[in-house]
């Protein structure tokens, strides 16, 4: 017999602050292979057209459907309702600016993070559109590709203890970005220049090592390994900096 699910969903519109935030309940019969994406669309189509949430790809690629599912950051399009209890509580991801109900603005957060970490290859070489592609060792290219798999869903940031208490923390996603450019031989930044960006408590030294980022990453990116790599590099850069000053 089909299971009846009870959804308790956070409702709030920041543009209508007179209406207080509240939890609203909906009931829905579970279908075979139902994901939260399917469930939320059914609720919106059949019960409440005002319900706000985001989806684009439905395939864990675009990163827009992150939300708190029973208190845990997750991608709604990748979460099967059969893996959840009868009662499902949905909240928007914390840390990010709330746009309404389950919709948050991860775009602005990731844009400021990209600017702050200088998320592009820094090279003094003049740009020549006719130059042949620079060759790269396959193994290194794969290592870089592994770090480029981040879909910017924000689950690691929302689940991070430090990011939840300090809004200036660069987050695991930002530190992963730094690790990616540190690995890239085309990026001419020195360890000291990277240190100026993330060698602080708002950067790598603010990480408490609680591992939630890695546990919650829907793409299984080995974040803690990358954070440890950045931490080692930055500790060495700090030492060299102090030694140079002495
Ligand atoms: S809809 Fe694209 S990641 Fe879920």
Tab-separated table of C-alpha atoms and ligand atoms in Angstrom:
chain	number	residue	atom	x	y	z
A	1	UNK	CA	0.000	0.000	0.000
A	2	UNK	CA	1.262	3.493	-0.872
A	3	UNK	CA	2.753	5.413	1.991
A	4	UNK	CA	1.331	8.812	2.899
A	5	UNK	CA	4.020	11.395	3.485
A	6	UNK	CA	3.561	14.451	5.644
A	7	UNK	CA	5.634	17.443	4.599
A	8	UNK	CA	6.279	20.261	7.025
A	9	UNK	CA	7.663	23.102	4.918
A	10	UNK	CA	9.122	26.444	5.967
A	11	UNK	CA	7.144	29.361	4.555
A	12	UNK	CA	8.293	32.956	4.561
A	13	UNK	CA	8.431	35.785	2.069
A	14	UNK	CA	11.066	38.412	3.003
A	15	UNK	CA	9.152	40.876	0.794
A	16	UNK	CA	6.107	40.488	3.065
A	17	UNK	CA	7.664	40.772	6.539
A	18	UNK	CA	4.279	41.391	8.180
A	19	UNK	CA	3.512	37.680	7.727
A	20	UNK	CA	5.657	35.787	10.242
A	21	UNK	CA	7.719	32.750	9.197
A	22	UNK	CA	5.766	29.534	9.746
A	23	UNK	CA	5.775	25.812	9.005
A	24	UNK	CA	3.019	24.587	6.701
A	25	UNK	CA	1.896	20.981	6.425
A	26	UNK	CA	1.002	19.064	3.276
A	27	UNK	CA	0.133	15.407	2.758
A	28	UNK	CA	1.025	13.415	-0.339
A	29	UNK	CA	0.942	9.801	-1.402
A	30	UNK	CA	4.360	8.413	-2.229
A	31	UNK	CA	4.906	7.158	-5.787
A	32	UNK	CA	7.472	4.636	-6.979
A	33	UNK	CA	10.884	6.256	-7.433
A	34	UNK	CA	9.605	9.560	-6.068
A	35	UNK	CA	12.275	12.164	-5.349
A	36	UNK	CA	11.760	15.344	-3.366
A	37	UNK	CA	11.842	17.132	-6.716
A	38	UNK	CA	8.790	15.162	-7.878
A	39	UNK	CA	7.045	15.543	-4.518
A	40	UNK	CA	7.523	19.311	-4.362
A	41	UNK	CA	6.333	19.751	-7.929
A	42	UNK	CA	3.222	17.689	-7.197
A	43	UNK	CA	2.548	19.793	-4.113
A	44	UNK	CA	2.931	22.989	-6.113
A	45	UNK	CA	0.839	21.770	-9.043
A	46	UNK	CA	-1.927	20.107	-7.049
A	47	UNK	CA	-2.078	21.833	-3.672
A	48	UNK	CA	-0.266	25.153	-3.412
A	49	UNK	CA	0.952	27.193	-6.403
A	50	UNK	CA	2.579	29.747	-4.061
A	51	UNK	CA	5.215	27.306	-2.785
A	52	UNK	CA	8.726	28.496	-3.752
A	53	UNK	CA	11.697	26.228	-4.405
A	54	UNK	CA	14.377	25.960	-7.121
A	55	UNK	CA	15.209	23.277	-9.655
A	56	UNK	CA	16.849	23.370	-13.063
A	57	UNK	CA	18.523	20.124	-14.104
A	58	UNK	CA	16.813	17.456	-11.925
A	59	UNK	CA	20.049	15.464	-12.220
A	60	UNK	CA	22.404	16.723	-9.472
A	61	UNK	CA	24.277	18.882	-11.966
A	62	UNK	CA	23.112	22.499	-11.606
A	63	UNK	CA	23.269	22.744	-7.798
A	64	UNK	CA	20.084	24.799	-7.445
A	65	UNK	CA	17.929	22.464	-5.348
A	66	UNK	CA	19.920	22.377	-2.095
A	67	UNK	CA	17.733	22.526	1.031
A	68	UNK	CA	17.639	21.229	4.600
A	69	UNK	CA	15.946	17.834	4.525
A	70	UNK	CA	15.099	16.821	8.073
A	71	UNK	CA	17.825	19.212	9.218
A	72	UNK	CA	20.513	18.003	6.811
A	73	UNK	CA	21.678	19.871	3.688
A	74	UNK	CA	20.919	17.787	0.590
A	75	UNK	CA	19.955	18.032	-3.065
A	76	UNK	CA	16.200	17.567	-3.358
A	77	UNK	CA	16.437	16.142	-6.881
A	78	UNK	CA	18.783	13.415	-5.680
A	79	UNK	CA	16.854	12.502	-2.525
A	80	UNK	CA	14.382	9.628	-2.758
A	81	UNK	CA	11.387	9.967	-0.467
A	82	UNK	CA	11.615	6.198	0.175
A	83	UNK	CA	14.872	6.904	2.029
A	84	UNK	CA	13.085	9.301	4.387
A	85	UNK	CA	10.641	8.779	7.258
A	86	UNK	CA	6.879	9.427	6.837
A	87	UNK	CA	7.312	12.941	8.149
A	88	UNK	CA	9.646	15.180	6.147
A	89	UNK	CA	10.672	18.631	7.293
A	90	UNK	CA	12.081	21.048	4.719
A	91	UNK	CA	13.876	24.317	5.446
A	92	UNK	CA	15.921	26.629	3.212
A	93	UNK	CA	19.717	26.339	3.438
A	94	UNK	CA	21.115	28.582	6.179
A	95	UNK	CA	24.009	31.033	5.536
A	96	UNK	CA	22.580	32.150	2.151
A	97	UNK	CA	20.173	35.058	1.659
A	98	UNK	CA	16.601	33.840	1.783
A	99	UNK	CA	14.490	34.707	-1.268
A	100	UNK	CA	11.331	32.931	-0.148
A	101	UNK	CA	10.242	29.556	1.325
A	102	UNK	CA	12.932	27.058	0.211
A	103	UNK	CA	14.634	29.374	-2.292
A	104	UNK	CA	17.959	30.950	-1.366
A	105	UNK	CA	20.435	33.112	-3.259
A	106	UNK	CA	23.527	30.935	-3.579
A	107	UNK	CA	24.566	32.859	-6.731
A	108	UNK	CA	25.593	36.063	-4.906
A	109	UNK	CA	27.486	34.080	-2.285
A	110	UNK	CA	29.451	32.110	-4.886
A	111	UNK	CA	30.110	35.237	-6.948
A	112	UNK	CA	31.659	37.081	-3.984
A	113	UNK	CA	33.645	33.945	-3.125
A	114	UNK	CA	34.957	33.724	-6.715
A	115	UNK	CA	36.046	37.374	-6.625
A	116	UNK	CA	37.609	36.992	-3.207
A	117	UNK	CA	39.598	33.882	-4.064
A	118	UNK	CA	40.525	35.146	-7.559
A	119	UNK	CA	38.928	32.131	-9.214
A	120	UNK	CA	40.713	32.288	-12.510
A	121	UNK	CA	44.170	31.374	-13.804
A	122	UNK	CA	46.459	34.280	-12.889
A	123	UNK	CA	49.055	34.577	-15.600
A	124	UNK	CA	51.210	37.442	-16.821
A	125	UNK	CA	51.415	35.939	-20.314
A	126	UNK	CA	49.756	38.100	-22.973
A	127	UNK	CA	46.591	36.470	-24.303
A	128	UNK	CA	47.024	35.009	-27.759
A	129	UNK	CA	43.839	33.443	-29.142
A	130	UNK	CA	45.866	31.710	-31.908
A	131	UNK	CA	48.358	30.032	-29.604
A	132	UNK	CA	48.076	26.214	-29.471
A	133	UNK	CA	46.591	24.735	-26.297
A	134	UNK	CA	49.099	24.249	-23.517
A	135	UNK	CA	49.658	20.581	-22.865
A	136	UNK	CA	49.172	19.186	-19.391
A	137	UNK	CA	50.067	15.866	-17.908
A	138	UNK	CA	46.960	13.587	-17.891
A	139	UNK	CA	47.315	12.715	-14.239
A	140	UNK	CA	47.483	16.377	-13.225
A	141	UNK	CA	44.576	17.289	-15.503
A	142	UNK	CA	42.494	14.591	-13.797
A	143	UNK	CA	43.461	15.884	-10.358
A	144	UNK	CA	42.336	19.382	-11.340
A	145	UNK	CA	39.162	18.042	-12.926
A	146	UNK	CA	38.335	16.232	-9.680
A	147	UNK	CA	38.292	19.609	-7.881
A	148	UNK	CA	36.333	21.264	-10.686
A	149	UNK	CA	33.389	18.917	-10.095
A	150	UNK	CA	31.895	21.287	-7.489
A	151	UNK	CA	28.349	22.233	-8.594
A	152	UNK	CA	28.097	25.172	-6.157
A	153	UNK	CA	24.983	23.812	-4.451
A	154	UNK	CA	26.031	25.288	-1.100
A	155	UNK	CA	25.447	22.090	0.940
A	156	UNK	CA	29.019	22.167	2.313
A	157	UNK	CA	28.663	25.818	3.317
A	158	UNK	CA	25.230	25.343	4.920
A	159	UNK	CA	26.491	22.367	6.933
A	160	UNK	CA	29.672	24.100	8.125
A	161	UNK	CA	29.869	25.123	11.796
A	162	UNK	CA	32.192	28.050	11.075
A	163	UNK	CA	30.187	29.375	8.096
A	164	UNK	CA	27.064	29.353	10.281
A	165	UNK	CA	28.646	31.615	12.891
A	166	UNK	CA	30.959	33.804	10.780
A	167	UNK	CA	29.566	35.248	7.616
A	168	UNK	CA	33.042	36.218	6.355
A	169	UNK	CA	34.265	32.584	6.314
A	170	UNK	CA	35.333	31.548	2.814
A	171	UNK	CA	33.887	28.042	3.275
A	172	UNK	CA	34.952	24.642	1.996
A	173	UNK	CA	33.843	25.590	-1.536
A	174	UNK	CA	36.159	28.626	-1.489
A	175	UNK	CA	39.066	26.643	-0.085
A	176	UNK	CA	38.489	23.961	-2.694
A	177	UNK	CA	38.722	26.677	-5.343
A	178	UNK	CA	42.055	27.798	-3.898
A	179	UNK	CA	43.320	24.198	-3.883
A	180	UNK	CA	42.293	23.883	-7.541
A	181	UNK	CA	44.335	26.934	-8.599
A	182	UNK	CA	47.288	25.989	-6.406
A	183	UNK	CA	47.461	22.733	-8.355
A	184	UNK	CA	47.248	24.427	-11.739
A	185	UNK	CA	50.772	25.018	-13.136
A	186	UNK	CA	49.433	27.825	-15.376
A	187	UNK	CA	48.510	29.909	-12.315
A	188	UNK	CA	51.517	32.030	-11.412
A	189	UNK	CA	50.426	33.013	-7.908
A	190	UNK	CA	52.980	32.204	-5.216
A	191	UNK	CA	52.128	30.480	-1.905
A	192	UNK	CA	52.518	33.885	-0.254
A	193	UNK	CA	49.955	35.423	-2.566
A	194	UNK	CA	47.528	32.606	-1.764
A	195	UNK	CA	48.337	33.171	1.914
A	196	UNK	CA	47.176	36.798	1.611
A	197	UNK	CA	43.805	35.462	0.439
A	198	UNK	CA	43.137	32.497	2.749
A	199	UNK	CA	45.893	32.418	5.389
A	200	UNK	CA	43.531	33.829	8.019
A	201	UNK	CA	40.699	32.882	10.384
A	202	UNK	CA	38.253	33.827	7.627
A	203	UNK	CA	40.157	31.388	5.434
A	204	UNK	CA	41.786	28.034	6.098
A	205	UNK	CA	42.559	28.659	9.790
A	206	UNK	CA	38.859	29.182	10.557
A	207	UNK	CA	38.066	25.565	9.621
A	208	UNK	CA	37.254	23.555	12.746
A	209	UNK	CA	37.783	20.208	10.982
A	210	UNK	CA	34.279	18.969	11.824
A	211	UNK	CA	34.092	17.197	8.422
A	212	UNK	CA	30.451	18.068	7.747
A	213	UNK	CA	31.419	19.583	4.376
A	214	UNK	CA	32.775	16.281	3.152
A	215	UNK	CA	29.932	14.225	4.668
A	216	UNK	CA	27.331	16.422	2.981
A	217	UNK	CA	28.911	17.010	-0.438
A	218	UNK	CA	26.485	15.423	-2.941
A	219	UNK	CA	29.331	14.986	-5.439
A	220	UNK	CA	31.549	13.177	-2.894
A	221	UNK	CA	34.434	15.581	-3.420
A	222	UNK	CA	37.195	14.760	-0.906
A	223	UNK	CA	36.995	18.191	0.717
A	224	UNK	CA	38.876	17.409	3.909
A	225	UNK	CA	41.831	16.105	1.932
A	226	UNK	CA	41.895	19.340	-0.080
A	227	UNK	CA	41.506	21.517	3.007
A	228	UNK	CA	44.410	19.651	4.625
A	229	UNK	CA	46.477	20.348	1.469
A	230	UNK	CA	45.686	24.088	1.637
A	231	UNK	CA	46.337	24.132	5.416
A	232	UNK	CA	49.771	22.543	4.969
A	233	UNK	CA	50.689	24.933	2.162
A	234	UNK	CA	49.508	27.979	4.091
A	235	UNK	CA	51.241	26.930	7.326
A	236	UNK	CA	54.479	26.600	5.352
A	237	UNK	CA	53.905	29.971	3.641
A	238	UNK	CA	53.320	31.599	7.079
A	239	UNK	CA	56.525	30.104	8.378
A	240	UNK	CA	58.480	31.294	5.365
A	241	UNK	CA	56.906	34.711	5.706
A	242	UNK	CA	57.897	34.978	9.379
A	243	UNK	CA	61.373	33.666	8.682
A	244	UNK	CA	61.816	36.205	5.888
A	245	UNK	CA	60.756	38.995	8.231
A	246	UNK	CA	63.097	37.912	11.076
B	1	LIG	S1	17.907	20.404	-9.840
B	1	LIG	FE1	19.966	20.628	-10.479
B	1	LIG	S2	21.072	19.824	-8.795
B	1	LIG	FE2	19.009	19.426	-8.276
